[in-house]
């Protein structure tokens, strides 16, 4: 499954120019703060609209300014994990994940939610409320929820920044395992070279609003080693 992007966007004086074709696997979107990484994810998710251009998965457009196509976020089939997981506070962990499932019937949704919680090693606290979880536990639940709808594309926006080093390392390995297991194309945003080294199959570079270059991990990190 491929993601084709060719868009321009403007926010104040900041201009974004993104042109690339994203292959399957885990791609890390790498660049400094303010380079346009989160802005691109908002365009992909349908939270923002470009000035011009087209976004398509397997040739099916999410957005095309030439034809005035703009699918709302809930019709794009995208799973998202943010730095802050925004779980529903009055629902249990199991219910948070089950609500995101596309399966029909309450029993089927809960069974799917439990399966995903097992896969991210979060089933032990399925009956807890979000406020009873640690930061790392909440992000495990957020990842399960993002996968619950069988997404066509998975977007992770610096999801581990607020966590300590040990937990970040554990969750990076968990993300790699989930991407390998599900096969869903994944775009992981970071400015952390360690996350690039641990996660990426390939790297998409962001530099002052220009996002057009896909490269190998060692090439992306080489300037940092010199």
Short mmCIF file of C-alpha atoms in Angstrom, two decimals, residues 5-219:
data_model
loop_
_atom_site.label_atom_id
_atom_site.label_comp_id
_atom_site.label_asym_id
_atom_site.label_seq_id
_atom_site.Cartn_x
_atom_site.Cartn_y
_atom_site.Cartn_z
CA UNK A 5 1.43 13.23 -1.39
CA UNK A 6 1.80 16.39 -3.47
CA UNK A 7 0.52 19.37 -1.47
CA UNK A 8 1.25 22.97 -0.57
CA UNK A 9 -0.08 24.64 2.56
CA UNK A 10 0.28 28.03 4.21
CA UNK A 11 -0.14 28.99 7.87
CA UNK A 12 0.78 32.61 8.53
CA UNK A 13 4.25 33.07 7.07
CA UNK A 14 5.04 29.35 7.22
CA UNK A 15 4.76 27.51 3.91
CA UNK A 16 4.77 23.73 3.57
CA UNK A 17 5.75 21.95 0.35
CA UNK A 18 5.38 18.16 0.58
CA UNK A 19 5.92 15.85 -2.42
CA UNK A 20 6.68 12.15 -1.96
CA UNK A 21 5.43 8.58 -2.36
CA UNK A 22 5.56 6.63 0.87
CA UNK A 23 6.11 2.86 0.61
CA UNK A 24 4.88 0.25 3.05
CA UNK A 25 6.79 -0.28 6.28
CA UNK A 26 7.77 2.14 9.01
CA UNK A 27 8.87 5.55 7.78
CA UNK A 28 10.23 8.08 10.26
CA UNK A 29 9.50 11.72 9.48
CA UNK A 30 12.65 13.35 10.84
CA UNK A 31 13.59 16.98 11.28
CA UNK A 32 13.95 19.81 13.80
CA UNK A 33 11.09 21.50 15.60
CA UNK A 34 9.26 23.90 13.31
CA UNK A 35 10.15 22.00 10.13
CA UNK A 36 6.52 21.17 9.29
CA UNK A 37 6.23 17.61 10.60
CA UNK A 38 3.04 18.02 12.61
CA UNK A 39 1.56 20.26 9.91
CA UNK A 40 1.98 17.43 7.41
CA UNK A 41 0.27 14.94 9.72
CA UNK A 42 -2.68 17.29 10.14
CA UNK A 43 -3.04 17.45 6.36
CA UNK A 44 -2.86 13.67 6.04
CA UNK A 45 -5.44 13.19 8.78
CA UNK A 46 -7.84 15.72 7.29
CA UNK A 47 -7.60 18.15 10.20
CA UNK A 48 -6.25 20.85 7.84
CA UNK A 49 -6.84 21.57 4.14
CA UNK A 50 -4.00 22.35 1.72
CA UNK A 51 -3.90 25.40 -0.54
CA UNK A 52 -3.44 23.04 -3.45
CA UNK A 53 -2.52 19.47 -4.20
CA UNK A 54 -3.53 15.87 -3.70
CA UNK A 55 -3.22 13.13 -1.06
CA UNK A 56 -4.11 9.56 -2.03
CA UNK A 57 -3.73 6.02 -0.68
CA UNK A 58 -3.49 3.31 -3.35
CA UNK A 59 -4.73 5.85 -5.87
CA UNK A 60 -7.87 6.71 -3.88
CA UNK A 61 -7.85 10.44 -3.03
CA UNK A 62 -8.30 11.65 0.53
CA UNK A 63 -7.88 15.20 -0.71
CA UNK A 64 -7.65 16.74 -4.19
CA UNK A 65 -8.05 20.49 -4.58
CA UNK A 66 -8.46 20.14 -8.35
CA UNK A 67 -11.69 18.16 -7.88
CA UNK A 68 -12.63 19.76 -4.54
CA UNK A 69 -12.34 16.39 -2.80
CA UNK A 70 -11.79 16.49 0.97
CA UNK A 71 -12.71 13.42 2.97
CA UNK A 72 -13.35 14.18 6.65
CA UNK A 73 -11.02 12.50 9.18
CA UNK A 74 -13.45 9.73 10.12
CA UNK A 75 -13.70 8.56 6.49
CA UNK A 76 -9.95 8.29 5.84
CA UNK A 77 -9.28 5.09 7.75
CA UNK A 78 -6.30 6.56 9.59
CA UNK A 79 -5.11 5.56 13.06
CA UNK A 80 -3.37 8.26 15.07
CA UNK A 81 -1.28 8.35 18.25
CA UNK A 82 -0.37 11.72 19.74
CA UNK A 83 2.04 12.75 22.49
CA UNK A 84 -1.05 13.07 24.70
CA UNK A 85 -3.36 10.08 24.10
CA UNK A 86 -6.71 11.81 24.87
CA UNK A 87 -8.41 8.69 26.21
CA UNK A 88 -12.02 9.02 27.36
CA UNK A 89 -11.67 9.49 31.15
CA UNK A 90 -15.04 7.97 32.12
CA UNK A 91 -14.50 4.77 30.11
CA UNK A 92 -12.41 1.74 30.95
CA UNK A 93 -9.31 0.88 28.93
CA UNK A 94 -11.20 -1.94 27.22
CA UNK A 95 -14.10 0.36 26.35
CA UNK A 96 -11.76 3.04 24.97
CA UNK A 97 -10.31 0.55 22.51
CA UNK A 98 -13.64 -1.17 21.73
CA UNK A 99 -15.25 2.15 20.77
CA UNK A 100 -12.66 2.59 18.02
CA UNK A 101 -13.25 -0.87 16.55
CA UNK A 102 -15.01 -1.18 13.22
CA UNK A 103 -16.46 -4.57 14.11
CA UNK A 104 -20.23 -5.01 14.35
CA UNK A 105 -21.83 -5.85 17.67
CA UNK A 106 -20.73 -5.13 21.22
CA UNK A 107 -19.29 -8.60 21.82
CA UNK A 108 -17.21 -8.50 18.62
CA UNK A 109 -15.85 -5.03 19.43
CA UNK A 110 -14.86 -6.06 22.95
CA UNK A 111 -13.23 -9.26 21.68
CA UNK A 112 -11.22 -7.24 19.15
CA UNK A 113 -10.26 -4.73 21.85
CA UNK A 114 -9.05 -7.49 24.16
CA UNK A 115 -7.01 -9.06 21.36
CA UNK A 116 -5.28 -5.74 20.70
CA UNK A 117 -4.64 -5.07 24.37
CA UNK A 118 -2.95 -8.46 24.60
CA UNK A 119 -0.80 -7.61 21.57
CA UNK A 120 0.46 -4.37 23.19
CA UNK A 121 0.83 -6.02 26.63
CA UNK A 122 -1.91 -3.90 28.17
CA UNK A 123 -4.59 -6.50 28.92
CA UNK A 124 -3.69 -6.59 32.63
CA UNK A 125 -5.26 -3.17 33.12
CA UNK A 126 -8.23 -3.53 30.76
CA UNK A 127 -10.71 -2.62 33.53
CA UNK A 128 -8.88 0.48 34.75
CA UNK A 129 -9.74 4.08 33.94
CA UNK A 130 -7.14 6.25 32.13
CA UNK A 131 -6.27 8.24 35.27
CA UNK A 132 -5.12 4.99 36.90
CA UNK A 133 -2.44 4.38 34.22
CA UNK A 134 1.16 5.48 33.90
CA UNK A 135 2.25 7.48 30.87
CA UNK A 136 3.70 4.42 29.18
CA UNK A 137 0.54 2.41 29.84
CA UNK A 138 -1.64 5.14 28.36
CA UNK A 139 0.43 5.13 25.19
CA UNK A 140 0.09 1.34 24.90
CA UNK A 141 -3.68 1.81 25.06
CA UNK A 142 -3.53 4.66 22.54
CA UNK A 143 -1.65 2.41 20.11
CA UNK A 144 -4.21 -0.39 20.55
CA UNK A 145 -7.01 2.11 19.95
CA UNK A 146 -5.31 3.44 16.80
CA UNK A 147 -5.11 -0.12 15.42
CA UNK A 148 -8.66 -1.06 16.39
CA UNK A 149 -10.25 0.25 13.21
CA UNK A 150 -7.84 -1.68 10.95
CA UNK A 151 -6.40 1.57 9.55
CA UNK A 152 -5.02 2.02 6.05
CA UNK A 153 -2.39 4.36 7.47
CA UNK A 154 -0.94 4.82 10.97
CA UNK A 155 0.35 8.24 12.08
CA UNK A 156 2.35 8.72 15.30
CA UNK A 157 3.18 12.29 16.29
CA UNK A 158 6.14 12.22 18.73
CA UNK A 159 4.14 9.89 20.99
CA UNK A 160 6.91 9.08 23.48
CA UNK A 161 8.43 12.51 24.15
CA UNK A 162 7.02 12.80 27.66
CA UNK A 163 8.26 9.36 28.78
CA UNK A 164 11.52 8.32 30.38
CA UNK A 165 14.30 6.71 28.35
CA UNK A 166 13.64 3.12 29.45
CA UNK A 167 9.92 3.26 28.67
CA UNK A 168 10.57 5.01 25.35
CA UNK A 169 12.88 2.19 24.30
CA UNK A 170 10.31 -0.46 25.24
CA UNK A 171 7.55 1.28 23.31
CA UNK A 172 9.70 1.81 20.23
CA UNK A 173 10.22 -1.95 20.06
CA UNK A 174 6.49 -2.44 20.58
CA UNK A 175 5.66 -0.15 17.66
CA UNK A 176 8.07 -2.00 15.39
CA UNK A 177 6.49 -5.32 16.38
CA UNK A 178 2.97 -4.00 15.71
CA UNK A 179 3.87 -2.59 12.30
CA UNK A 180 5.51 -5.89 11.34
CA UNK A 181 2.49 -7.83 12.60
CA UNK A 182 -0.22 -5.73 10.94
CA UNK A 183 1.61 -4.55 7.81
CA UNK A 184 -0.02 -1.11 8.08
CA UNK A 185 2.06 1.70 6.47
CA UNK A 186 3.28 3.90 9.32
CA UNK A 187 4.63 7.44 9.56
CA UNK A 188 6.37 8.19 12.88
CA UNK A 189 7.27 11.82 13.61
CA UNK A 190 10.37 12.59 15.66
CA UNK A 191 13.37 14.86 16.04
CA UNK A 192 15.19 12.20 18.11
CA UNK A 193 18.04 10.40 16.26
CA UNK A 194 17.70 7.39 18.58
CA UNK A 195 14.12 6.86 17.42
CA UNK A 196 15.26 7.06 13.81
CA UNK A 197 17.92 4.42 14.42
CA UNK A 198 15.59 2.09 16.36
CA UNK A 199 12.47 2.40 14.21
CA UNK A 200 12.92 3.41 10.61
CA UNK A 201 12.79 1.29 7.49
CA UNK A 202 13.31 4.57 5.64
CA UNK A 203 13.44 8.25 6.58
CA UNK A 204 11.42 11.16 5.22
CA UNK A 205 13.30 14.41 5.83
CA UNK A 206 11.66 17.67 6.91
CA UNK A 207 13.64 20.89 6.48
CA UNK A 208 12.08 24.34 6.92
CA UNK A 209 8.77 23.38 5.38
CA UNK A 210 10.13 21.21 2.57
CA UNK A 211 9.30 17.49 2.83
CA UNK A 212 10.32 15.76 -0.39
CA UNK A 213 13.29 13.46 0.32
CA UNK A 214 13.08 9.80 1.35
CA UNK A 215 16.44 8.31 2.31
CA UNK A 216 18.10 5.44 4.15
CA UNK A 217 18.61 5.56 7.92
CA UNK A 218 22.40 5.80 7.78
CA UNK A 219 22.23 8.63 5.24
#
